[in-house]
C-alpha cells in the first residue's frame, strides 16, 4: 500500500487483508461483516471510502455484475466473470481471455478506446457439472 502512495489506516489495512487473503469477491456489506470483528462500529460509508482509496491506487477493482450488487476484489484490471448457477461462486477465466476481449473491442470499435470491461457469463462450474464428491455419475440407464 505504501508503494502505491496510499495512506494506511487500520480500516484500509483490514479491508486489504481480507481481500488479499481470501482472493474472493465481496460486496461492501460483506466486507463490513468480515472486518467488523476487528473494528467494531465500522460504518458502511467508511468501507466505501476505504475501497475508493484502494481503487484509486489501482489495488482493488470494482465489478458490476448484472442483477448482482457491486463486488470488490484485490485484482487490478477489469476482467470477465463466470458465475456458477449451481454454487453461486464467481470464477475467472484465464486472464488472457479478458485481454483478448479488450483488444478485440479496441480493434473493432471504430476508434472507441475500451477502458473497462464488465462481462458476466452464467453457467455451471466444473465441480458442479462433475457431481462433486461421491458417486453422482452412477445412474447409467
Ligand atoms: Zn473478479
Ligand atoms: Zn458450481
PDB file of N, CA and C and ligand atoms in Angstrom, residues 84-89 124-125 127-128, ligand 2:
ATOM      1  N   UNK A  84     -21.390 -19.381 -11.347  1.00  0.00           N
ATOM      2  CA  UNK A  84     -21.959 -20.724 -11.405  1.00  0.00           C
ATOM      3  C   UNK A  84     -23.394 -20.730 -10.882  1.00  0.00           C
ATOM      4  N   UNK A  85     -24.306 -21.292 -11.677  1.00  0.00           N
ATOM      5  CA  UNK A  85     -25.706 -21.399 -11.255  1.00  0.00           C
ATOM      6  C   UNK A  85     -25.873 -22.426 -10.143  1.00  0.00           C
ATOM      7  N   UNK A  86     -24.926 -23.338 -10.037  1.00  0.00           N
ATOM      8  CA  UNK A  86     -25.035 -24.403  -9.047  1.00  0.00           C
ATOM      9  C   UNK A  86     -24.626 -23.936  -7.662  1.00  0.00           C
ATOM     10  N   UNK A  87     -23.458 -23.309  -7.550  1.00  0.00           N
ATOM     11  CA  UNK A  87     -22.919 -22.980  -6.224  1.00  0.00           C
ATOM     12  C   UNK A  87     -22.770 -21.477  -6.023  1.00  0.00           C
ATOM     13  N   UNK A  88     -23.118 -20.669  -7.046  1.00  0.00           N
ATOM     14  CA  UNK A  88     -23.073 -19.206  -6.930  1.00  0.00           C
ATOM     15  C   UNK A  88     -21.662 -18.642  -6.788  1.00  0.00           C
ATOM     16  N   UNK A  89     -20.643 -19.477  -6.997  1.00  0.00           N
ATOM     17  CA  UNK A  89     -19.288 -18.936  -6.917  1.00  0.00           C
ATOM     18  C   UNK A  89     -19.000 -18.068  -8.116  1.00  0.00           C
ATOM     19  N   UNK A 124     -22.268 -23.458 -15.402  1.00  0.00           N
ATOM     20  CA  UNK A 124     -22.051 -24.488 -14.377  1.00  0.00           C
ATOM     21  C   UNK A 124     -20.550 -24.721 -14.283  1.00  0.00           C
ATOM     22  N   UNK A 125     -20.015 -24.649 -13.064  1.00  0.00           N
ATOM     23  CA  UNK A 125     -18.583 -24.847 -12.896  1.00  0.00           C
ATOM     24  C   UNK A 125     -18.238 -26.330 -12.989  1.00  0.00           C
ATOM     25  N   UNK A 127     -16.822 -28.309 -10.938  1.00  0.00           N
ATOM     26  CA  UNK A 127     -17.173 -29.109  -9.767  1.00  0.00           C
ATOM     27  C   UNK A 127     -18.647 -29.479  -9.753  1.00  0.00           C
ATOM     28  N   UNK A 128     -19.510 -28.502 -10.051  1.00  0.00           N
ATOM     29  CA  UNK A 128     -20.948 -28.777 -10.049  1.00  0.00           C
ATOM     30  C   UNK A 128     -21.309 -29.718 -11.195  1.00  0.00           C
TER      31      UNK A 128
HETATM   32 ZN1  LIG B   2     -20.514 -24.514  -9.140  1.00  0.00          ZN
END
